[in-house]
Amino acid sequence: METELSKKLGVEHAIFGFTPFPAVAAAITRAGGFGVLGAVRYTAPDELARDLDWMTKHTGGKPYGLDVVMPAKKVEGVTEADVEAMIPDGHRTYVEETLAKHGVPELAQGEASGWRITGWMEEVARNQLDVAFDYPIKLLANALGSPPADVITRAHDHGVLVAALAGSARHARHHAEAGIDVVVAQGYEAGGHTGEIASMVLVPEVVDAVHPLPVLAAGGIGSGEQVAAGLALGAQGAWLGSIWLTTEEADLHSRALTAKLLAAGSGDTVRSRALTGKPARQLRTEWTDAWDDPSGPGTLPMPLQGLLVAEAVSRIQKYEVAPLLGTPVGQIVGRMTSERSVQAIFDDLTRGFERAVERLGRIAGRSDRS
């Protein structure tokens, strides 16, 4: 599964694995792919430095990358406290009423929320980059599109390629104009923030829109046959995220959540604003249903919604309240039916890719003979 991009980055297989777990990212790199560590949960620079130290030690000199979340335009003079003050009291009441309905206990006195949305704020992302550029990362990806121009320049000065996710050809062209090196065409099927165009339509549109920039196919990919399809559509690799959530190396801290993922079908996800304020594909739960209910107050825009529900999400996760328990995940969840190692998934991906290529080769051979 070598392409021009994978050769440029020095990886055996053109499979890019996004994950919030350092152990998973390192295992993806060791297996011959390109591990990309999600940085959004790191609010303290020393925590990110600790895990990048670990990544560097456990990737055997092979390349890996980092995924941050930062807007292209900065809003000056706005602090987290300022944003918190914008949240209406009625929305706070709705959160507490929904939690009380399901008997969700409060956190212990003095216990801080384990999940915050502050990683979406530019100041936090810039602090992450101050740490990251001291490490041998080879790719910097931004989940909110093109990062600010000075960040792109800084990455290039460090010899780091910059990638940005796009949900439409229009977004992709904007990234190309901004100086992005790699465009991740993320289709409707993907987990997390995603647009409304399905991968089969989106990938070739983006390939045409940004040629000759390399494109990675993303959204609903979890088999080697799907990787082959992405390459057939013109992509130079595949970007996989959800498939790693149920790996043995993943650390979800919740057996109940892992069980829900393993039991879910491809129709058990929903694009909801419940988590961050932007449409994000996730497991459908009574929590997402509550926020999508027309009788409720409705969600707030990003980042207000994320700050509003941060403590609630921590409480739901800590006490494993099954009806409310969820996570961002794509429609590929229907294929995630057992816990496997990262290496086992890679073995399946390579075998499936070989089957697809051989099948197409036979078809092409018959066509030639005719």
CSV table of C-alpha atoms in Angstrom, one decimal:
chain,number,residue,atom,x,y,z
A,1,MET,CA,0.0,0.0,0.0
A,2,GLU,CA,2.7,2.4,-1.0
A,3,THR,CA,2.0,5.8,-2.6
A,4,GLU,CA,4.0,8.8,-3.4
A,5,LEU,CA,2.9,10.4,-0.1
A,6,SER,CA,3.7,7.3,2.0
A,7,LYS,CA,7.2,7.1,0.4
A,8,LYS,CA,7.7,10.8,1.1
A,9,LEU,CA,6.9,10.3,4.8
A,10,GLY,CA,8.9,7.0,5.0
A,11,VAL,CA,6.0,4.6,5.9
A,12,GLU,CA,5.3,1.2,4.5
A,13,HIS,CA,1.6,1.5,4.2
A,14,ALA,CA,-0.4,4.6,3.2
A,15,ILE,CA,-2.7,4.2,6.3
A,16,PHE,CA,-2.9,7.2,8.6
A,17,GLY,CA,-4.4,6.3,12.0
A,18,PHE,CA,-5.8,9.1,14.1
A,19,THR,CA,-6.3,8.4,17.8
A,20,PRO,CA,-6.3,10.1,21.2
A,21,PHE,CA,-4.3,7.3,22.7
A,22,PRO,CA,-0.4,7.4,22.5
A,23,ALA,CA,-0.2,3.6,22.8
A,24,VAL,CA,-2.5,3.2,19.7
A,25,ALA,CA,-0.7,5.8,17.7
A,26,ALA,CA,2.7,4.2,18.4
A,27,ALA,CA,1.4,0.8,17.5
A,28,ILE,CA,0.0,2.1,14.2
A,29,THR,CA,3.4,3.5,13.4
A,30,ARG,CA,5.2,0.3,14.4
A,31,ALA,CA,2.8,-1.7,12.2
A,32,GLY,CA,4.0,0.2,9.2
A,33,GLY,CA,1.4,2.9,9.1
A,34,PHE,CA,1.5,6.5,10.2
A,35,GLY,CA,0.2,7.2,13.7
A,36,VAL,CA,-1.4,10.6,14.4
A,37,LEU,CA,-1.9,11.5,18.1
A,38,GLY,CA,-4.9,13.7,18.8
A,39,ALA,CA,-3.9,16.6,21.1
A,40,VAL,CA,-7.3,18.2,21.9
A,41,ARG,CA,-7.4,16.5,25.4
A,42,TYR,CA,-4.1,17.9,26.5
A,43,THR,CA,-4.7,21.2,28.3
A,44,ALA,CA,-1.3,21.2,30.0
A,45,PRO,CA,1.9,21.4,27.9
A,46,ASP,CA,3.8,19.0,30.3
A,47,GLU,CA,1.1,16.3,29.8
A,48,LEU,CA,1.6,16.5,26.0
A,49,ALA,CA,5.4,16.5,26.4
A,50,ARG,CA,5.2,13.4,28.6
A,51,ASP,CA,3.2,11.5,26.0
A,52,LEU,CA,5.3,12.7,23.0
A,53,ASP,CA,8.4,11.5,25.0
A,54,TRP,CA,6.7,8.1,25.3
A,55,MET,CA,5.7,8.1,21.6
A,56,THR,CA,9.3,8.9,20.5
A,57,LYS,CA,10.6,6.0,22.6
A,58,HIS,CA,8.1,3.5,21.4
A,59,THR,CA,8.0,4.2,17.6
A,60,GLY,CA,11.5,2.9,16.9
A,61,GLY,CA,12.5,6.0,14.9
A,62,LYS,CA,9.6,5.6,12.6
A,63,PRO,CA,7.5,8.7,11.8
A,64,TYR,CA,4.3,9.9,13.5
A,65,GLY,CA,2.2,13.1,13.5
A,66,LEU,CA,0.0,15.3,15.7
A,67,ASP,CA,-3.5,16.5,15.3
A,68,VAL,CA,-4.5,19.8,16.8
A,69,VAL,CA,-7.7,21.9,16.8
A,70,MET,CA,-7.4,25.6,16.1
A,71,PRO,CA,-9.4,28.1,14.1
A,72,ALA,CA,-8.0,29.9,11.1
A,73,LYS,CA,-8.9,33.3,12.6
A,74,LYS,CA,-8.1,34.4,16.1
A,75,VAL,CA,-10.6,36.2,18.4
A,76,GLU,CA,-8.6,38.7,20.5
A,77,GLY,CA,-9.1,39.2,24.2
A,78,VAL,CA,-11.6,36.5,24.8
A,79,THR,CA,-10.9,34.2,27.8
A,80,GLU,CA,-12.5,31.0,28.8
A,81,ALA,CA,-14.3,32.8,31.7
A,82,ASP,CA,-15.7,35.3,29.1
A,83,VAL,CA,-17.1,32.3,27.1
A,84,GLU,CA,-18.5,30.6,30.2
A,85,ALA,CA,-20.4,33.8,31.0
A,86,MET,CA,-22.2,33.6,27.7
A,87,ILE,CA,-24.0,30.4,28.6
A,88,PRO,CA,-27.7,30.9,29.5
A,89,ASP,CA,-28.9,29.8,32.9
A,90,GLY,CA,-31.7,27.8,31.2
A,91,HIS,CA,-29.2,25.6,29.4
A,92,ARG,CA,-27.4,24.9,32.7
A,93,THR,CA,-30.8,23.9,34.3
A,94,TYR,CA,-31.6,21.6,31.4
A,95,VAL,CA,-28.2,19.8,31.8
A,96,GLU,CA,-28.9,19.2,35.5
A,97,GLU,CA,-32.5,18.1,34.9
A,98,THR,CA,-31.3,15.6,32.3
A,99,LEU,CA,-28.7,14.2,34.6
A,100,ALA,CA,-31.1,14.0,37.5
A,101,LYS,CA,-33.6,12.2,35.3
A,102,HIS,CA,-31.1,9.4,34.9
A,103,GLY,CA,-29.8,9.5,38.5
A,104,VAL,CA,-26.3,10.6,37.5
A,105,PRO,CA,-24.3,11.3,40.7
A,106,GLU,CA,-22.3,14.5,41.1
A,107,LEU,CA,-18.5,14.6,41.1
A,108,ALA,CA,-16.8,14.5,44.5
A,109,GLN,CA,-16.3,17.9,46.1
A,110,GLY,CA,-13.2,19.5,44.6
A,111,GLU,CA,-12.9,16.9,41.8
A,112,ALA,CA,-12.3,18.6,38.5
A,113,SER,CA,-14.0,17.7,35.3
A,114,GLY,CA,-11.9,15.1,33.4
A,115,TRP,CA,-12.9,16.4,30.0
A,116,ARG,CA,-12.8,20.0,28.9
A,117,ILE,CA,-13.3,21.7,25.6
A,118,THR,CA,-10.4,24.2,26.2
A,119,GLY,CA,-8.3,22.2,23.7
A,120,TRP,CA,-10.5,23.9,21.0
A,121,MET,CA,-9.2,27.3,22.0
A,122,GLU,CA,-6.4,28.7,20.0
A,123,GLU,CA,-4.2,29.7,22.9
A,124,VAL,CA,-4.2,26.0,24.1
A,125,ALA,CA,-3.3,24.8,20.6
A,126,ARG,CA,-0.5,27.2,20.3
A,127,ASN,CA,1.0,26.0,23.6
A,128,GLN,CA,0.7,22.5,22.3
A,129,LEU,CA,2.7,23.5,19.2
A,130,ASP,CA,5.4,25.1,21.3
A,131,VAL,CA,5.9,21.6,22.7
A,132,ALA,CA,5.3,19.6,19.6
A,133,PHE,CA,8.0,21.2,17.4
A,134,ASP,CA,10.6,20.0,19.9
A,135,TYR,CA,9.8,16.5,18.8
A,136,PRO,CA,10.3,14.6,15.5
A,137,ILE,CA,6.8,14.9,14.3
A,138,LYS,CA,6.5,14.7,10.5
A,139,LEU,CA,2.9,15.8,10.0
A,140,LEU,CA,0.7,18.4,11.7
A,141,ALA,CA,-3.0,18.0,11.1
A,142,ASN,CA,-5.8,20.5,12.0
A,143,ALA,CA,-9.3,19.2,12.5
A,144,LEU,CA,-10.9,22.7,12.0
A,145,GLY,CA,-9.5,23.3,8.5
A,146,SER,CA,-6.5,25.4,7.7
A,147,PRO,CA,-4.6,26.7,10.7
A,148,PRO,CA,-3.4,30.3,10.9
A,149,ALA,CA,-0.8,31.2,8.2
A,150,ASP,CA,2.0,31.7,10.8
A,151,VAL,CA,1.4,28.2,12.0
A,152,ILE,CA,1.7,26.7,8.5
A,153,THR,CA,5.0,28.7,8.0
A,154,ARG,CA,6.3,27.6,11.4
A,155,ALA,CA,5.6,23.9,10.5
A,156,HIS,CA,7.3,24.2,7.2
A,157,ASP,CA,10.3,25.8,8.8
A,158,HIS,CA,10.6,22.7,11.0
A,159,GLY,CA,10.2,20.4,7.9
A,160,VAL,CA,6.7,19.3,9.0
A,161,LEU,CA,3.9,18.7,6.5
A,162,VAL,CA,0.6,20.3,7.2
A,163,ALA,CA,-2.8,18.5,6.7
A,164,ALA,CA,-6.3,19.9,7.0
A,165,LEU,CA,-9.7,18.1,7.0
A,166,ALA,CA,-12.2,19.1,4.4
A,167,GLY,CA,-15.9,18.2,4.0
A,168,SER,CA,-16.3,19.7,0.5
A,169,ALA,CA,-14.4,20.6,-2.6
A,170,ARG,CA,-14.8,24.3,-1.7
A,171,HIS,CA,-13.1,23.7,1.7
A,172,ALA,CA,-10.4,21.8,0.0
A,173,ARG,CA,-9.6,24.5,-2.4
A,174,HIS,CA,-9.4,27.0,0.5
A,175,HIS,CA,-6.9,24.7,2.1
A,176,ALA,CA,-4.8,24.5,-1.0
A,177,GLU,CA,-4.8,28.3,-1.3
A,178,ALA,CA,-3.7,28.6,2.3
A,179,GLY,CA,-0.6,26.5,1.6
A,180,ILE,CA,-1.7,23.1,3.1
A,181,ASP,CA,0.4,20.1,2.0
A,182,VAL,CA,-2.2,17.3,2.4
A,183,VAL,CA,-6.0,17.4,2.3
A,184,VAL,CA,-8.0,14.9,4.3
A,185,ALA,CA,-11.3,14.4,2.5
A,186,GLN,CA,-13.6,13.4,5.3
A,187,GLY,CA,-17.0,12.1,4.3
A,188,TYR,CA,-20.4,12.0,6.0
A,189,GLU,CA,-19.8,8.5,7.4
A,190,ALA,CA,-16.9,9.7,9.6
A,191,GLY,CA,-16.9,10.0,13.4
A,192,GLY,CA,-16.6,13.4,15.0
A,193,HIS,CA,-17.1,16.6,13.2
A,194,THR,CA,-18.1,15.8,9.6
A,195,GLY,CA,-20.1,17.3,6.7
A,196,GLU,CA,-23.0,16.1,4.6
A,197,ILE,CA,-21.2,14.7,1.6
A,198,ALA,CA,-20.5,10.9,1.5
A,199,SER,CA,-17.0,9.7,0.9
A,200,MET,CA,-17.7,8.0,-2.5
A,201,VAL,CA,-18.7,11.4,-3.9
A,202,LEU,CA,-16.4,13.6,-1.8
A,203,VAL,CA,-13.0,12.0,-2.4
A,204,PRO,CA,-12.9,12.3,-6.2
A,205,GLU,CA,-14.3,15.8,-6.0
A,206,VAL,CA,-11.5,16.9,-3.7
A,207,VAL,CA,-8.8,15.1,-5.7
A,208,ASP,CA,-9.9,17.0,-8.8
A,209,ALA,CA,-10.2,20.3,-6.8
A,210,VAL,CA,-6.7,20.3,-5.3
A,211,HIS,CA,-4.6,18.4,-7.9
A,212,PRO,CA,-1.7,17.8,-7.6
A,213,LEU,CA,-1.8,18.0,-3.8
A,214,PRO,CA,-2.1,14.6,-2.1
A,215,VAL,CA,-5.5,13.7,-0.7
A,216,LEU,CA,-6.3,11.2,2.0
A,217,ALA,CA,-9.7,9.4,2.0
A,218,ALA,CA,-11.5,9.4,5.3
A,219,GLY,CA,-14.9,8.5,6.6
A,220,GLY,CA,-16.4,5.0,7.0
A,221,ILE,CA,-13.1,3.2,6.2
A,222,GLY,CA,-12.3,0.1,8.2
A,223,SER,CA,-11.3,-2.6,5.7
A,224,GLY,CA,-8.5,-3.1,3.1
A,225,GLU,CA,-11.1,-3.2,0.3
A,226,GLN,CA,-12.2,0.3,1.4
A,227,VAL,CA,-8.6,1.5,1.4
A,228,ALA,CA,-8.2,0.2,-2.1
A,229,ALA,CA,-11.4,2.0,-3.1
A,230,GLY,CA,-10.0,5.2,-1.8
A,231,LEU,CA,-6.9,4.8,-3.8
A,232,ALA,CA,-8.9,4.0,-6.9
A,233,LEU,CA,-10.8,7.3,-6.4
A,234,GLY,CA,-7.5,9.1,-6.6
A,235,ALA,CA,-6.5,9.4,-2.9
A,236,GLN,CA,-2.9,8.7,-1.9
A,237,GLY,CA,-3.8,7.1,1.4
A,238,ALA,CA,-6.6,6.4,3.9
A,239,TRP,CA,-7.2,8.3,7.2
A,240,LEU,CA,-8.8,5.9,9.8
A,241,GLY,CA,-10.0,7.0,13.2
A,242,SER,CA,-13.0,5.1,14.7
A,243,ILE,CA,-11.6,1.6,14.0
A,244,TRP,CA,-8.9,2.0,16.6
A,245,LEU,CA,-11.4,2.7,19.5
A,246,THR,CA,-11.9,-0.9,20.3
A,247,THR,CA,-8.3,-2.0,20.0
A,248,GLU,CA,-6.5,-3.7,22.9
A,249,GLU,CA,-4.2,-0.8,23.1
A,250,ALA,CA,-7.0,1.8,23.4
A,251,ASP,CA,-7.7,3.2,26.9
A,252,LEU,CA,-11.4,4.2,27.0
A,253,HIS,CA,-11.5,3.8,30.8
A,254,SER,CA,-14.9,2.3,30.4
A,255,ARG,CA,-15.8,-1.4,29.8
A,256,ALA,CA,-19.5,-0.3,29.4
A,257,LEU,CA,-18.6,2.1,26.6
A,258,THR,CA,-16.4,-0.5,24.9
A,259,ALA,CA,-19.4,-3.0,25.1
A,260,LYS,CA,-21.7,-0.4,23.5
A,261,LEU,CA,-19.3,0.1,20.7
A,262,LEU,CA,-18.9,-3.6,20.0
A,263,ALA,CA,-22.7,-4.1,20.0
A,264,ALA,CA,-23.5,-1.1,17.8
A,265,GLY,CA,-24.5,-1.4,14.2
A,266,SER,CA,-23.7,1.0,11.4
A,267,GLY,CA,-27.1,2.7,11.9
A,268,ASP,CA,-26.6,3.4,15.6
A,269,THR,CA,-24.8,6.7,15.2
A,270,VAL,CA,-26.1,10.2,14.7
A,271,ARG,CA,-24.8,13.6,13.7
A,272,SER,CA,-25.5,15.7,16.7
A,273,ARG,CA,-24.4,19.1,18.1
A,274,ALA,CA,-24.8,17.7,21.7
A,275,LEU,CA,-21.1,17.4,22.4
A,276,THR,CA,-19.4,20.6,20.9
A,277,GLY,CA,-22.1,22.7,19.2
A,278,LYS,CA,-21.0,21.6,15.7
A,279,PRO,CA,-22.5,18.5,14.0
A,280,ALA,CA,-20.4,15.5,15.1
A,281,ARG,CA,-21.1,11.9,14.4
A,282,GLN,CA,-21.3,9.9,17.6
A,283,LEU,CA,-23.2,7.0,19.2
A,284,ARG,CA,-26.9,7.8,19.5
A,285,THR,CA,-27.8,7.9,23.1
A,286,GLU,CA,-30.5,9.4,25.4
A,287,TRP,CA,-28.1,12.3,25.8
A,288,THR,CA,-28.0,13.1,22.1
A,289,ASP,CA,-31.8,12.5,21.9
A,290,ALA,CA,-32.3,15.0,24.7
A,291,TRP,CA,-30.3,17.7,22.9
A,292,ASP,CA,-32.0,17.0,19.6
A,293,ASP,CA,-35.5,17.1,21.2
A,294,PRO,CA,-37.5,20.1,19.8
A,295,SER,CA,-39.0,20.6,23.3
A,296,GLY,CA,-35.6,21.3,24.8
A,297,PRO,CA,-33.6,24.5,24.6
A,298,GLY,CA,-31.4,23.3,21.7
A,299,THR,CA,-27.6,23.3,21.6
A,300,LEU,CA,-25.4,26.3,21.8
A,301,PRO,CA,-22.7,27.2,19.2
A,302,MET,CA,-19.1,26.1,19.6
A,303,PRO,CA,-17.4,26.5,22.1
A,304,LEU,CA,-20.3,27.3,24.4
A,305,GLN,CA,-21.9,23.8,24.1
A,306,GLY,CA,-18.6,22.1,24.9
A,307,LEU,CA,-18.0,24.2,28.0
A,308,LEU,CA,-21.7,23.7,29.1
A,309,VAL,CA,-21.6,19.9,29.0
A,310,ALA,CA,-18.0,19.3,30.0
A,311,GLU,CA,-18.7,18.3,33.6
A,312,ALA,CA,-21.8,16.4,32.6
A,313,VAL,CA,-19.8,14.3,30.2
A,314,SER,CA,-17.3,13.6,32.9
A,315,ARG,CA,-20.0,12.5,35.3
A,316,ILE,CA,-21.6,10.3,32.7
A,317,GLN,CA,-18.3,8.6,31.9
A,318,LYS,CA,-17.1,8.3,35.5
A,319,TYR,CA,-20.3,6.6,36.7
A,320,GLU,CA,-20.8,4.7,33.4
A,321,VAL,CA,-24.5,5.7,33.0
A,322,ALA,CA,-25.3,3.4,30.1
A,323,PRO,CA,-28.3,5.2,28.6
A,324,LEU,CA,-26.3,8.4,28.3
A,325,LEU,CA,-22.9,7.0,27.7
A,326,GLY,CA,-21.5,7.6,24.2
A,327,THR,CA,-18.5,8.8,22.2
A,328,PRO,CA,-17.7,10.2,18.7
A,329,VAL,CA,-17.6,7.3,16.3
A,330,GLY,CA,-18.3,6.7,12.6
A,331,GLN,CA,-20.6,4.4,10.8
A,332,ILE,CA,-17.8,1.9,10.5
A,333,VAL,CA,-18.7,1.0,14.1
A,334,GLY,CA,-20.8,-1.8,12.6
A,335,ARG,CA,-17.6,-3.6,11.7
A,336,MET,CA,-16.1,-3.2,15.2
A,337,THR,CA,-17.4,-6.4,16.7
A,338,SER,CA,-14.4,-7.6,18.7
A,339,GLU,CA,-11.4,-6.3,20.6
A,340,ARG,CA,-8.3,-6.8,18.5
A,341,SER,CA,-4.7,-5.5,18.6
A,342,VAL,CA,-3.6,-2.8,16.3
A,343,GLN,CA,-1.4,-5.3,14.5
A,344,ALA,CA,-4.3,-7.6,13.9
A,345,ILE,CA,-6.3,-4.8,12.3
A,346,PHE,CA,-3.3,-4.0,10.1
A,347,ASP,CA,-3.0,-7.6,9.1
A,348,ASP,CA,-6.7,-7.6,8.1
A,349,LEU,CA,-6.3,-4.3,6.2
A,350,THR,CA,-3.3,-5.5,4.2
A,351,ARG,CA,-5.1,-8.9,3.4
A,352,GLY,CA,-8.2,-7.1,2.3
A,353,PHE,CA,-6.2,-4.7,0.2
A,354,GLU,CA,-4.5,-7.5,-1.6
A,355,ARG,CA,-7.9,-9.3,-2.2
A,356,ALA,CA,-9.3,-6.1,-3.7
A,357,VAL,CA,-6.3,-5.5,-6.0
A,358,GLU,CA,-6.3,-9.1,-7.2
A,359,ARG,CA,-10.0,-9.0,-7.9
A,360,LEU,CA,-9.6,-5.8,-9.9
A,361,GLY,CA,-6.6,-7.3,-11.7
A,362,ARG,CA,-8.7,-10.3,-12.8
A,363,ILE,CA,-11.5,-8.0,-14.0
A,364,ALA,CA,-9.0,-5.9,-15.9
A,365,GLY,CA,-7.4,-9.0,-17.4
A,366,ARG,CA,-10.7,-10.3,-18.7
A,367,SER,CA,-11.4,-6.9,-20.1
A,368,ASP,CA,-8.0,-6.9,-21.9
A,369,ARG,CA,-8.6,-10.3,-23.4
A,370,SER,CA,-12.0,-9.2,-24.7
